[in-house]
C-alpha positions as a LaTeX table, in Angstrom:
\begin{tabular}{lrrr}
\hline
Residue & $x$ (\AA) & $y$ (\AA) & $z$ (\AA) \\
\hline
Met1 & 0.07 & 0.41 & 0.50 \\
Gln2 & 1.34 & 3.57 & $-0.61$ \\
Pro3 & 2.09 & 6.01 & 2.10 \\
Ser4 & $-1.05$ & 7.63 & 3.43 \\
Asn5 & 0.11 & 10.73 & 2.47 \\
Glu6 & 0.40 & 9.64 & $-1.29$ \\
Pro7 & $-2.88$ & 10.30 & $-3.11$ \\
Phe8 & $-3.50$ & 6.77 & $-4.97$ \\
Ile9 & $-5.10$ & 6.69 & $-8.51$ \\
Leu10 & $-7.90$ & 4.39 & $-10.56$ \\
Lys11 & $-8.19$ & 5.52 & $-13.96$ \\
Leu12 & $-11.86$ & 4.02 & $-15.29$ \\
Pro13 & $-11.47$ & 1.34 & $-18.26$ \\
His14 & $-12.62$ & 2.67 & $-21.60$ \\
Pro15 & $-14.47$ & 4.30 & $-23.26$ \\
Tyr16 & $-14.27$ & 6.53 & $-20.31$ \\
Leu17 & $-10.76$ & 6.98 & $-18.65$ \\
Thr18 & $-12.47$ & 8.88 & $-15.34$ \\
Thr19 & $-8.94$ & 10.08 & $-13.26$ \\
Tyr20 & $-10.15$ & 9.76 & $-9.77$ \\
Thr21 & $-7.55$ & 9.79 & $-6.32$ \\
Ala22 & $-8.06$ & 8.67 & $-3.12$ \\
Thr23 & $-6.50$ & 11.04 & $-0.64$ \\
Asn24 & $-5.86$ & 11.38 & 3.75 \\
Val25 & $-8.15$ & 13.62 & 4.68 \\
Ala26 & $-7.56$ & 12.93 & 7.82 \\
Ala27 & $-5.68$ & 15.52 & 10.64 \\
Lys28 & $-2.66$ & 14.76 & 11.45 \\
Asp29 & $-3.14$ & 12.87 & 14.58 \\
Glu30 & $-6.71$ & 11.47 & 13.87 \\
Pro31 & $-7.13$ & 7.85 & 12.01 \\
Val32 & $-6.25$ & 7.54 & 8.38 \\
Arg33 & $-9.63$ & 8.73 & 6.41 \\
Tyr34 & $-9.87$ & 8.13 & 3.03 \\
Gln35 & $-11.87$ & 10.88 & 0.65 \\
Ile36 & $-12.18$ & 10.19 & $-3.11$ \\
Gln37 & $-11.42$ & 13.17 & $-5.46$ \\
Gln38 & $-12.00$ & 13.49 & $-9.63$ \\
Ala39 & $-8.21$ & 14.52 & $-10.50$ \\
Ala40 & $-7.29$ & 17.22 & $-12.91$ \\
Ile41 & $-4.91$ & 15.36 & $-14.56$ \\
Gln42 & $-5.77$ & 14.24 & $-18.49$ \\
Asn43 & $-6.24$ & 11.92 & $-19.74$ \\
Lys44 & $-3.99$ & 11.19 & $-23.66$ \\
Asp45 & $-6.79$ & 9.90 & $-24.82$ \\
Thr46 & $-10.68$ & 11.69 & $-23.65$ \\
Gly47 & $-12.95$ & 9.46 & $-22.69$ \\
Ile48 & $-16.71$ & 9.96 & $-21.93$ \\
Pro49 & $-18.37$ & 10.98 & $-19.16$ \\
Pro50 & $-19.71$ & 7.87 & $-16.72$ \\
Pro51 & $-23.47$ & 7.10 & $-16.65$ \\
Thr52 & $-23.52$ & 8.28 & $-13.13$ \\
Pro53 & $-21.31$ & 9.82 & $-10.74$ \\
Leu54 & $-19.24$ & 8.36 & $-9.41$ \\
His55 & $-17.87$ & 10.09 & $-6.31$ \\
Asp56 & $-18.91$ & 12.67 & $-3.56$ \\
Asp57 & $-16.79$ & 14.31 & $-1.24$ \\
Thr58 & $-19.66$ & 13.79 & 1.77 \\
Ile59 & $-17.60$ & 9.85 & 1.30 \\
Gln60 & $-15.35$ & 8.72 & 3.01 \\
Phe61 & $-13.05$ & 5.42 & 4.26 \\
Thr62 & $-11.18$ & 4.46 & 6.96 \\
Lys63 & $-7.94$ & 2.33 & 6.66 \\
Ile64 & $-8.49$ & $-1.30$ & 6.40 \\
Ala65 & $-7.97$ & $-2.03$ & 9.95 \\
Leu66 & $-7.82$ & $-5.48$ & 11.62 \\
Leu67 & $-9.57$ & $-6.42$ & 15.15 \\
Ala68 & $-8.27$ & $-6.28$ & 18.34 \\
Glu69 & $-7.19$ & $-9.79$ & 19.32 \\
Asp70 & $-9.06$ & $-10.06$ & 22.45 \\
Ser71 & $-12.10$ & $-9.43$ & 20.74 \\
Thr72 & $-10.93$ & $-12.08$ & 17.08 \\
Pro73 & $-11.73$ & $-15.77$ & 17.33 \\
Pro74 & $-9.18$ & $-18.21$ & 17.49 \\
Ala75 & $-7.59$ & $-19.90$ & 15.14 \\
Gly76 & $-8.71$ & $-23.03$ & 15.66 \\
Asp77 & $-12.60$ & $-21.67$ & 15.08 \\
Asn78 & $-12.58$ & $-21.52$ & 11.30 \\
Ser79 & $-16.44$ & $-21.29$ & 10.45 \\
Ser80 & $-17.45$ & $-18.65$ & 8.43 \\
Trp81 & $-18.49$ & $-16.07$ & 11.26 \\
Ala82 & $-14.93$ & $-16.51$ & 12.57 \\
Arg83 & $-13.17$ & $-15.90$ & 8.75 \\
Ala84 & $-15.20$ & $-12.82$ & 8.50 \\
Arg85 & $-14.27$ & $-11.09$ & 12.36 \\
Arg86 & $-10.53$ & $-12.15$ & 11.29 \\
Thr87 & $-10.82$ & $-10.07$ & 7.65 \\
Pro88 & $-10.24$ & $-6.47$ & 7.95 \\
His89 & $-12.42$ & $-4.13$ & 8.09 \\
Ser90 & $-13.05$ & $-0.15$ & 6.67 \\
Thr91 & $-15.86$ & 1.37 & 7.40 \\
Ile92 & $-17.92$ & 4.15 & 4.47 \\
Ser93 & $-18.90$ & 6.73 & 6.11 \\
Trp94 & $-20.81$ & 9.55 & 4.68 \\
Thr95 & $-22.63$ & 12.84 & 6.08 \\
Gly96 & $-25.12$ & 13.24 & 3.32 \\
Glu97 & $-27.71$ & 11.04 & 1.19 \\
Arg98 & $-26.69$ & 8.05 & 0.98 \\
Pro99 & $-24.56$ & 6.99 & $-2.08$ \\
Ser100 & $-25.53$ & 5.05 & $-5.18$ \\
Ala101 & $-24.67$ & 1.56 & $-5.47$ \\
Ala102 & $-22.08$ & 3.30 & $-7.75$ \\
Gln103 & $-20.31$ & 5.02 & $-5.64$ \\
Val104 & $-19.69$ & 2.25 & $-3.29$ \\
Trp105 & $-18.26$ & 0.25 & $-6.18$ \\
Leu106 & $-15.98$ & 2.96 & $-6.41$ \\
Ile107 & $-15.10$ & 2.96 & $-3.41$ \\
Thr108 & $-14.65$ & $-0.71$ & $-3.44$ \\
Tyr109 & $-12.39$ & $-0.63$ & $-6.67$ \\
Phe110 & $-9.53$ & 1.59 & $-4.40$ \\
Ile111 & $-9.70$ & $-0.97$ & $-1.43$ \\
Ile112 & $-8.97$ & $-3.61$ & $-2.89$ \\
Ser113 & $-6.81$ & $-2.01$ & $-5.14$ \\
Leu114 & $-4.78$ & $-1.00$ & $-2.34$ \\
His115 & $-4.48$ & $-4.33$ & $-0.64$ \\
Pro116 & $-4.91$ & $-6.57$ & $-4.17$ \\
Leu117 & $-3.38$ & $-9.80$ & $-1.90$ \\
Val118 & $-6.63$ & $-8.87$ & 0.61 \\
Glu119 & $-9.26$ & $-11.94$ & $-0.72$ \\
Ser120 & $-12.23$ & $-10.54$ & 1.64 \\
Phe121 & $-13.16$ & $-7.63$ & 3.72 \\
Arg122 & $-15.77$ & $-6.97$ & 5.85 \\
Ile123 & $-17.12$ & $-3.82$ & 5.49 \\
Ile124 & $-19.18$ & $-0.83$ & 8.29 \\
Phe125 & $-21.74$ & 1.12 & 6.43 \\
Asp126 & $-22.28$ & 4.47 & 8.81 \\
Gly127 & $-24.78$ & 7.12 & 8.38 \\
Asp128 & $-28.50$ & 7.42 & 6.68 \\
Asp129 & $-30.51$ & 4.92 & 5.62 \\
Ala130 & $-27.19$ & 2.35 & 5.50 \\
Ser131 & $-29.79$ & $-0.64$ & 5.91 \\
Ala132 & $-30.68$ & 0.28 & 2.68 \\
Leu133 & $-27.72$ & 1.00 & 1.15 \\
Ala134 & $-27.30$ & $-2.89$ & 2.28 \\
Thr135 & $-30.28$ & $-4.58$ & 1.01 \\
Glu136 & $-29.88$ & $-2.59$ & $-3.25$ \\
Leu137 & $-25.74$ & $-3.38$ & $-2.88$ \\
Tyr138 & $-26.39$ & $-7.57$ & $-1.59$ \\
Gly139 & $-28.51$ & $-7.26$ & $-5.03$ \\
Thr140 & $-25.58$ & $-7.06$ & $-7.10$ \\
Gly141 & $-23.81$ & $-9.40$ & $-5.20$ \\
Leu142 & $-20.60$ & $-6.94$ & $-4.99$ \\
Phe143 & $-21.69$ & $-7.41$ & $-0.87$ \\
Ile144 & $-22.75$ & $-10.30$ & 1.48 \\
Pro145 & $-24.04$ & $-10.95$ & 4.24 \\
His146 & $-21.68$ & $-10.79$ & 7.83 \\
Pro147 & $-22.68$ & $-15.03$ & 8.22 \\
Arg148 & $-24.03$ & $-15.17$ & 11.93 \\
Ser149 & $-22.42$ & $-16.97$ & 14.96 \\
Leu150 & $-24.67$ & $-20.62$ & 16.69 \\
Asp151 & $-24.11$ & $-17.79$ & 19.71 \\
Pro152 & $-26.79$ & $-15.39$ & 19.45 \\
Ser153 & $-24.61$ & $-12.58$ & 21.41 \\
Ala154 & $-22.07$ & $-12.83$ & 18.84 \\
Ala155 & $-20.70$ & $-9.77$ & 17.26 \\
Ser156 & $-22.00$ & $-9.52$ & 13.40 \\
Asp157 & $-21.64$ & $-6.09$ & 11.97 \\
Gly158 & $-20.51$ & $-5.33$ & 8.58 \\
His159 & $-21.17$ & $-6.60$ & 5.10 \\
Leu160 & $-18.38$ & $-8.93$ & 3.31 \\
Leu161 & $-17.03$ & $-7.79$ & 0.58 \\
Leu162 & $-15.19$ & $-10.38$ & $-1.95$ \\
Arg163 & $-12.44$ & $-9.75$ & $-4.15$ \\
Gly164 & $-13.57$ & $-12.72$ & $-6.60$ \\
Thr165 & $-16.83$ & $-11.75$ & $-6.91$ \\
Phe166 & $-15.91$ & $-7.91$ & $-7.45$ \\
Trp167 & $-13.41$ & $-8.88$ & $-9.67$ \\
Gln168 & $-15.98$ & $-11.17$ & $-11.45$ \\
Gly169 & $-17.96$ & $-7.83$ & $-12.07$ \\
Ala170 & $-20.36$ & $-7.91$ & $-9.10$ \\
Gly171 & $-21.94$ & $-3.75$ & $-8.66$ \\
Ser172 & $-20.44$ & $-2.78$ & $-12.32$ \\
Pro173 & $-22.03$ & 0.90 & $-12.90$ \\
Phe174 & $-21.88$ & 0.72 & $-16.44$ \\
Gly175 & $-24.28$ & $-1.58$ & $-17.18$ \\
Pro176 & $-24.94$ & $-5.65$ & $-18.07$ \\
Arg177 & $-20.78$ & $-5.95$ & $-19.22$ \\
Pro178 & $-17.58$ & $-5.98$ & $-16.29$ \\
Ala179 & $-17.07$ & $-2.90$ & $-16.32$ \\
Trp180 & $-13.49$ & $-4.42$ & $-17.54$ \\
Thr181 & $-15.19$ & $-5.30$ & $-20.90$ \\
Pro182 & $-16.95$ & $-3.80$ & $-22.22$ \\
Met183 & $-19.08$ & $-3.44$ & $-25.96$ \\
Leu184 & $-18.27$ & $-1.07$ & $-28.08$ \\
Asp185 & $-18.09$ & $-0.27$ & $-31.93$ \\
Ala186 & $-15.48$ & $-0.01$ & $-34.39$ \\
Asn187 & $-15.52$ & 3.62 & $-33.32$ \\
Asn188 & $-14.77$ & 2.72 & $-29.47$ \\
Lys189 & $-17.95$ & 4.45 & $-28.95$ \\
Pro190 & $-20.62$ & 1.80 & $-26.34$ \\
Ile191 & $-23.09$ & 0.40 & $-27.86$ \\
Thr192 & $-26.50$ & 0.89 & $-25.89$ \\
Ala193 & $-28.72$ & $-1.81$ & $-27.43$ \\
Gln194 & $-28.07$ & $-4.77$ & $-24.95$ \\
Tyr195 & $-29.62$ & $-7.80$ & $-24.60$ \\
Pro196 & $-29.70$ & $-11.16$ & $-22.36$ \\
Leu197 & $-26.85$ & $-13.52$ & $-22.28$ \\
Phe198 & $-26.19$ & $-15.64$ & $-25.73$ \\
Pro199 & $-28.89$ & $-18.39$ & $-26.44$ \\
Phe200 & $-27.88$ & $-22.09$ & $-26.13$ \\
Gln201 & $-28.07$ & $-23.81$ & $-29.66$ \\
Thr202 & $-26.13$ & $-26.33$ & $-31.00$ \\
Ala203 & $-24.85$ & $-26.02$ & $-34.41$ \\
Pro204 & $-22.17$ & $-28.62$ & $-36.09$ \\
Thr205 & $-18.83$ & $-27.96$ & $-36.60$ \\
Thr206 & $-16.02$ & $-30.03$ & $-39.86$ \\
Gln207 & $-12.81$ & $-29.05$ & $-39.30$ \\
Ser208 & $-10.64$ & $-29.87$ & $-42.09$ \\
Ser209 & $-6.64$ & $-30.23$ & $-40.48$ \\
Val210 & $-4.34$ & $-33.13$ & $-40.98$ \\
Thr211 & $-7.42$ & $-35.57$ & $-40.85$ \\
Ser212 & $-11.39$ & $-33.87$ & $-40.64$ \\
Arg213 & $-12.87$ & $-34.09$ & $-37.67$ \\
His214 & $-17.07$ & $-33.45$ & $-36.75$ \\
Thr215 & $-18.26$ & $-31.67$ & $-33.24$ \\
Ser216 & $-21.59$ & $-29.93$ & $-31.85$ \\
His217 & $-21.09$ & $-27.69$ & $-29.91$ \\
Pro218 & $-22.92$ & $-24.40$ & $-29.23$ \\
Val219 & $-22.97$ & $-21.86$ & $-31.51$ \\
Arg220 & $-20.95$ & $-18.80$ & $-30.87$ \\
Pro221 & $-22.10$ & $-14.99$ & $-29.91$ \\
Ala222 & $-20.97$ & $-12.50$ & $-33.15$ \\
Lys223 & $-17.40$ & $-11.04$ & $-32.72$ \\
Pro224 & $-16.47$ & $-7.52$ & $-31.34$ \\
Ala225 & $-15.95$ & $-5.07$ & $-34.42$ \\
Ala226 & $-12.58$ & $-5.21$ & $-36.19$ \\
Gly227 & $-10.89$ & $-2.02$ & $-33.77$ \\
Ser228 & $-13.20$ & $-2.07$ & $-31.45$ \\
Ile229 & $-11.37$ & $-2.61$ & $-27.89$ \\
Ile230 & $-12.51$ & $-5.98$ & $-25.95$ \\
Tyr231 & $-11.17$ & $-4.95$ & $-22.69$ \\
Ser232 & $-9.49$ & $-2.34$ & $-20.83$ \\
Arg233 & $-7.84$ & $-1.44$ & $-16.89$ \\
Trp234 & $-5.82$ & 0.46 & $-15.62$ \\
Ile235 & $-2.36$ & $-1.68$ & $-13.74$ \\
Pro236 & $-1.90$ & 0.16 & $-11.13$ \\
His237 & 1.74 & 0.12 & $-10.40$ \\
Leu238 & 2.66 & 0.66 & $-13.89$ \\
Gly239 & 0.17 & 3.48 & $-13.80$ \\
Glu240 & $-0.87$ & 2.45 & $-17.65$ \\
His241 & $-4.03$ & 1.15 & $-19.00$ \\
Leu242 & $-4.01$ & $-2.11$ & $-21.05$ \\
Thr243 & $-6.05$ & $-3.12$ & $-23.12$ \\
Phe244 & $-7.05$ & $-5.34$ & $-25.89$ \\
Ile245 & $-8.40$ & $-4.83$ & $-29.37$ \\
Ala246 & $-9.95$ & $-7.27$ & $-32.55$ \\
Val247 & $-7.64$ & $-7.77$ & $-35.44$ \\
Asn248 & $-8.43$ & $-5.70$ & $-38.33$ \\
Tyr249 & $-6.53$ & $-7.14$ & $-40.75$ \\
Arg250 & $-8.11$ & $-4.41$ & $-43.69$ \\
Asp251 & $-5.70$ & $-2.34$ & $-41.46$ \\
Pro252 & $-2.49$ & $-1.50$ & $-42.98$ \\
Glu253 & $-1.28$ & $-0.82$ & $-39.25$ \\
His254 & $-2.11$ & $-3.88$ & $-37.29$ \\
Leu255 & $-1.46$ & $-5.64$ & $-41.05$ \\
Asn256 & 1.84 & $-4.07$ & $-41.57$ \\
Leu257 & 3.40 & $-4.74$ & $-37.52$ \\
Phe258 & 2.22 & $-8.25$ & $-37.54$ \\
His259 & 3.83 & $-9.22$ & $-40.60$ \\
Thr260 & 7.03 & $-7.52$ & $-39.16$ \\
Trp261 & 6.30 & $-9.27$ & $-35.95$ \\
Gln262 & 5.58 & $-12.99$ & $-37.59$ \\
Asn263 & 9.38 & $-12.68$ & $-38.91$ \\
Asp264 & 10.50 & $-11.77$ & $-36.44$ \\
Pro265 & 12.88 & $-14.91$ & $-35.26$ \\
Arg266 & 12.04 & $-14.71$ & $-32.21$ \\
Val267 & 8.55 & $-15.37$ & $-32.74$ \\
Ala268 & 9.07 & $-17.46$ & $-35.23$ \\
Ala269 & 10.60 & $-19.79$ & $-33.17$ \\
Gly270 & 7.86 & $-20.96$ & $-31.70$ \\
Trp271 & 4.66 & $-19.50$ & $-34.33$ \\
Asn272 & 6.44 & $-21.08$ & $-37.72$ \\
Glu273 & 4.13 & $-18.02$ & $-39.33$ \\
Thr274 & 6.71 & $-16.19$ & $-41.79$ \\
Gly275 & 5.99 & $-15.32$ & $-44.83$ \\
Thr276 & 4.53 & $-12.22$ & $-46.85$ \\
Leu277 & 1.93 & $-9.66$ & $-46.94$ \\
Glu278 & 0.13 & $-10.70$ & $-48.38$ \\
Glu279 & 0.32 & $-14.53$ & $-47.34$ \\
His280 & $-0.29$ & $-13.48$ & $-43.76$ \\
Gln281 & $-2.87$ & $-11.26$ & $-44.77$ \\
Glu282 & $-4.88$ & $-14.11$ & $-46.14$ \\
Tyr283 & $-4.11$ & $-15.61$ & $-42.42$ \\
Leu284 & $-6.15$ & $-13.09$ & $-40.69$ \\
Arg285 & $-8.76$ & $-12.84$ & $-42.96$ \\
Lys286 & $-9.40$ & $-16.79$ & $-42.18$ \\
Leu287 & $-9.39$ & $-16.01$ & $-38.38$ \\
His288 & $-11.60$ & $-12.92$ & $-39.12$ \\
Glu289 & $-14.38$ & $-15.53$ & $-40.73$ \\
Asp290 & $-13.79$ & $-17.86$ & $-37.97$ \\
Pro291 & $-16.20$ & $-18.63$ & $-35.93$ \\
His292 & $-15.00$ & $-20.40$ & $-34.35$ \\
Val293 & $-11.56$ & $-18.37$ & $-32.98$ \\
Phe294 & $-10.23$ & $-14.18$ & $-33.23$ \\
Ala295 & $-7.67$ & $-12.69$ & $-32.85$ \\
Val296 & $-6.47$ & $-9.57$ & $-31.06$ \\
Phe297 & $-3.65$ & $-7.46$ & $-30.34$ \\
Ala298 & $-2.59$ & $-6.27$ & $-26.15$ \\
Ala299 & $-1.69$ & $-2.04$ & $-26.04$ \\
Phe300 & $-0.08$ & $-0.55$ & $-23.04$ \\
Glu301 & $-1.39$ & 3.45 & $-23.47$ \\
Gly302 & $-2.43$ & 2.46 & $-27.30$ \\
Lys303 & 1.22 & 1.11 & $-27.82$ \\
Leu304 & 0.18 & $-2.61$ & $-29.61$ \\
Phe305 & 3.21 & $-4.37$ & $-28.20$ \\
Gly306 & 1.58 & $-7.98$ & $-28.33$ \\
Tyr307 & $-0.58$ & $-10.04$ & $-30.58$ \\
His308 & $-3.30$ & $-13.01$ & $-29.34$ \\
Glu309 & $-5.58$ & $-15.55$ & $-30.26$ \\
Leu310 & $-8.52$ & $-16.61$ & $-28.84$ \\
Tyr311 & $-10.61$ & $-19.48$ & $-29.89$ \\
Trp312 & $-13.19$ & $-21.51$ & $-27.99$ \\
Val313 & $-11.74$ & $-25.29$ & $-27.12$ \\
Leu314 & $-14.66$ & $-27.53$ & $-28.20$ \\
Glu315 & $-14.22$ & $-26.53$ & $-31.53$ \\
Ser316 & $-10.53$ & $-26.40$ & $-31.58$ \\
Pro317 & $-7.74$ & $-29.02$ & $-32.09$ \\
Val318 & $-7.35$ & $-29.64$ & $-28.45$ \\
Gly319 & $-10.37$ & $-29.99$ & $-28.51$ \\
Ala320 & $-10.06$ & $-33.13$ & $-29.63$ \\
His321 & $-7.46$ & $-34.68$ & $-27.02$ \\
Tyr322 & $-10.13$ & $-33.76$ & $-23.18$ \\
Gln323 & $-13.15$ & $-33.18$ & $-22.37$ \\
Ala324 & $-13.63$ & $-29.90$ & $-23.07$ \\
Gly325 & $-16.68$ & $-27.29$ & $-21.26$ \\
Leu326 & $-18.98$ & $-26.07$ & $-23.81$ \\
Tyr327 & $-17.44$ & $-23.16$ & $-23.34$ \\
Asp328 & $-13.91$ & $-23.46$ & $-21.85$ \\
Arg329 & $-11.93$ & $-20.91$ & $-23.98$ \\
Gly330 & $-8.39$ & $-21.32$ & $-25.27$ \\
Arg331 & $-5.44$ & $-18.60$ & $-25.99$ \\
Ser332 & $-2.48$ & $-18.85$ & $-27.74$ \\
Ser333 & 0.23 & $-15.37$ & $-27.42$ \\
Met334 & 3.07 & $-13.75$ & $-28.09$ \\
Val335 & 4.75 & $-10.37$ & $-26.94$ \\
Gly336 & 6.03 & $-9.12$ & $-31.15$ \\
Asp337 & 7.47 & $-5.83$ & $-29.14$ \\
Ser338 & 10.87 & $-7.57$ & $-26.92$ \\
Ser339 & 11.46 & $-4.48$ & $-25.18$ \\
Phe340 & 7.62 & $-5.27$ & $-23.51$ \\
Arg341 & 9.41 & $-8.36$ & $-22.01$ \\
Gly342 & 9.85 & $-8.38$ & $-17.92$ \\
Pro343 & 7.49 & $-10.06$ & $-15.28$ \\
Ala344 & 6.14 & $-6.51$ & $-14.74$ \\
Arg345 & 4.04 & $-5.84$ & $-18.12$ \\
Ala346 & 3.70 & $-10.21$ & $-18.23$ \\
Ser347 & 2.07 & $-10.29$ & $-14.84$ \\
Ala348 & $-1.14$ & $-7.63$ & $-16.02$ \\
Trp349 & $-1.29$ & $-9.27$ & $-19.92$ \\
Trp350 & $-1.32$ & $-12.61$ & $-18.75$ \\
Ser351 & $-4.08$ & $-11.99$ & $-16.30$ \\
Ala352 & $-5.90$ & $-10.09$ & $-18.14$ \\
Ile353 & $-6.71$ & $-12.53$ & $-20.40$ \\
Val354 & $-8.16$ & $-14.97$ & $-18.50$ \\
His355 & $-9.85$ & $-12.24$ & $-16.94$ \\
Tyr356 & $-11.30$ & $-10.97$ & $-20.61$ \\
Phe357 & $-12.07$ & $-14.59$ & $-21.20$ \\
Phe358 & $-14.23$ & $-15.20$ & $-17.26$ \\
Leu359 & $-15.90$ & $-11.74$ & $-17.79$ \\
Asp360 & $-17.29$ & $-12.68$ & $-21.88$ \\
Asp361 & $-19.94$ & $-15.28$ & $-20.43$ \\
Pro362 & $-20.11$ & $-16.31$ & $-17.27$ \\
Arg363 & $-21.10$ & $-20.00$ & $-18.56$ \\
Thr364 & $-17.10$ & $-20.19$ & $-19.22$ \\
Asp365 & $-15.62$ & $-22.57$ & $-16.77$ \\
Ala366 & $-12.41$ & $-23.38$ & $-17.50$ \\
Ile367 & $-9.48$ & $-21.85$ & $-19.92$ \\
Val368 & $-6.43$ & $-23.40$ & $-21.17$ \\
Gly369 & $-3.50$ & $-23.15$ & $-22.96$ \\
Glu370 & $-0.98$ & $-25.76$ & $-23.81$ \\
Ser371 & 3.25 & $-25.34$ & $-24.38$ \\
Arg372 & 5.60 & $-27.15$ & $-26.24$ \\
Ala373 & 6.50 & $-29.55$ & $-23.39$ \\
Ala374 & 10.29 & $-28.16$ & $-23.77$ \\
Ala375 & 12.67 & $-26.53$ & $-21.96$ \\
Ser376 & 12.49 & $-23.70$ & $-23.62$ \\
Ser377 & 8.86 & $-23.04$ & $-22.84$ \\
Ala378 & 10.21 & $-22.48$ & $-19.10$ \\
Ser379 & 8.64 & $-19.00$ & $-18.81$ \\
Ser380 & 5.65 & $-20.48$ & $-20.31$ \\
Phe381 & 4.79 & $-23.26$ & $-17.46$ \\
Ala382 & 5.86 & $-20.39$ & $-15.07$ \\
Tyr383 & 3.83 & $-17.51$ & $-15.42$ \\
Asp384 & 0.89 & $-19.85$ & $-16.62$ \\
Phe385 & 1.39 & $-22.12$ & $-13.16$ \\
Ala386 & 1.58 & $-18.69$ & $-11.38$ \\
His387 & $-1.56$ & $-17.56$ & $-12.30$ \\
Gly388 & $-3.61$ & $-20.93$ & $-11.01$ \\
Phe389 & $-3.10$ & $-23.56$ & $-14.15$ \\
His390 & $-1.94$ & $-27.00$ & $-13.25$ \\
Val391 & $-0.35$ & $-29.41$ & $-16.11$ \\
Val392 & $-3.77$ & $-32.03$ & $-17.37$ \\
Lys393 & $-2.33$ & $-34.00$ & $-19.59$ \\
Phe394 & $-0.25$ & $-34.05$ & $-22.31$ \\
Leu395 & $-0.80$ & $-34.44$ & $-26.25$ \\
Asp396 & 0.63 & $-35.37$ & $-29.31$ \\
Phe397 & 0.64 & $-33.45$ & $-32.21$ \\
Pro398 & 1.68 & $-34.23$ & $-35.67$ \\
Asn399 & 4.48 & $-31.96$ & $-35.34$ \\
Lys400 & 4.83 & $-31.69$ & $-31.95$ \\
Arg401 & 4.30 & $-32.65$ & $-27.95$ \\
Ser402 & 2.81 & $-29.81$ & $-25.93$ \\
Ala403 & 1.48 & $-30.18$ & $-22.27$ \\
Leu404 & $-2.31$ & $-29.15$ & $-21.20$ \\
Lys405 & $-2.95$ & $-26.66$ & $-18.57$ \\
Met406 & $-5.92$ & $-25.26$ & $-16.96$ \\
Val407 & $-7.58$ & $-23.10$ & $-14.57$ \\
Asn408 & $-11.24$ & $-22.79$ & $-13.66$ \\
Arg409 & $-13.24$ & $-20.29$ & $-12.51$ \\
Glu410 & $-13.40$ & $-20.45$ & $-9.27$ \\
Lys411 & $-9.41$ & $-20.86$ & $-8.44$ \\
Phe412 & $-8.46$ & $-17.61$ & $-11.03$ \\
Phe413 & $-10.93$ & $-15.75$ & $-8.04$ \\
Thr414 & $-9.99$ & $-17.56$ & $-5.53$ \\
Leu415 & $-6.05$ & $-16.19$ & $-6.42$ \\
Ser416 & $-7.04$ & $-13.23$ & $-8.08$ \\
Pro417 & $-3.31$ & $-13.22$ & $-9.49$ \\
Leu418 & $-4.20$ & $-9.54$ & $-10.79$ \\
Val419 & $-1.14$ & $-7.44$ & $-9.74$ \\
Trp420 & 2.74 & $-8.09$ & $-9.74$ \\
Asp421 & 4.56 & $-8.41$ & $-6.34$ \\
Gly422 & 7.01 & $-6.37$ & $-7.28$ \\
Glu423 & 9.62 & $-9.70$ & $-8.04$ \\
Lys424 & 11.66 & $-9.78$ & $-10.37$ \\
Ala425 & 11.31 & $-13.53$ & $-11.49$ \\
Val426 & 7.46 & $-14.74$ & $-11.36$ \\
Arg427 & 6.52 & $-17.04$ & $-8.91$ \\
Pro428 & 6.52 & $-20.63$ & $-9.31$ \\
Ser429 & 2.57 & $-20.49$ & $-7.86$ \\
Leu430 & 0.32 & $-18.56$ & $-6.36$ \\
Asp431 & $-1.93$ & $-21.28$ & $-4.91$ \\
Ala432 & 0.41 & $-20.86$ & $-1.45$ \\
Leu433 & $-2.10$ & $-17.89$ & $-1.14$ \\
Ser434 & $-4.62$ & $-19.28$ & $-1.62$ \\
Lys435 & $-7.16$ & $-20.50$ & 0.65 \\
Leu436 & $-8.55$ & $-23.54$ & $-1.44$ \\
\hline
\end{tabular}
């Protein structure tokens, strides 16, 4: 956590980009109390105003704290009530009208960003209509009631904020899509007409690579508009926005960049897709027309640095090698600009790809990846393990042996590995931090 005298900065995702700061407004000898303010910092890209005000000068929240030792349940009590009492607590207070659910969402965004390794928080509401506010927030899934003890006299003040449900999009003030996965058109303007979750209906597919394979799978929704931002998240430790942008094979910038990267010997060693500009345009055109996969670029502050192919596993070659779920997703990734390599940035985009998949369709329960089973893939294995993946089995393709790796929704959001811990080398696993 940053020192209390330094404002902590958060910026909303696209298309809003509004900058907010949390500043300690307490007197010198008083406990830390934060107030959120909209900053005058100018963004390189101009966003649009959020649909509802997300801050109010009459609202404050305290620095997280723990109960006194004599009030903390013993370690041997692992009941839901006892775990809730042991979680860090913060008080959100207001002197005017009660905050909106959207304003509380922004406060929780700050709390979780300030303390990204804390799994849950006990939040106390202090102000008029606190009970009505809690009821509204329960309806969003952002908060749940404090569990009760078998002892009716035991304290149960506060409401539980769960990091995992926050990162799944609970309480997002921007409509039915989670905050970090906007629905935008080709000009990156919000698509206002939004509909219920894409319905389930099966359809057949025949694939012909080495041998023909027939599959039955759900009809997939239309892919995002070419050139649109499909994921956006502010990365506090970098002070930059990370975005994923749907590839437009007709865009000369996109095509030339893809062509340059694929002919880089470092990239070609893993992808084996060297070729002419015309061949690469045809490659991207086929991906564009394939409803089962789509290509995206990754960017920090608008600077394109990486490329990913995102696919539905059931219709992919990988899907033939295990009992794939109807909505399992997978990806193949590369960093084209080597200046963006290293754990500080890789930790951001690696987690973001998995995050995007789980947010894009709540029916997706597992994400897979496959890497060549060789020493040259050690870095890929380390990053996958750090984000909750495990090796399921080995896959024997005609051209290589690969390891199939997988992470499920529950494990990913329990770990919530959406932060870099500052280490220069990626950790082998985050499981040590989980409560599994």
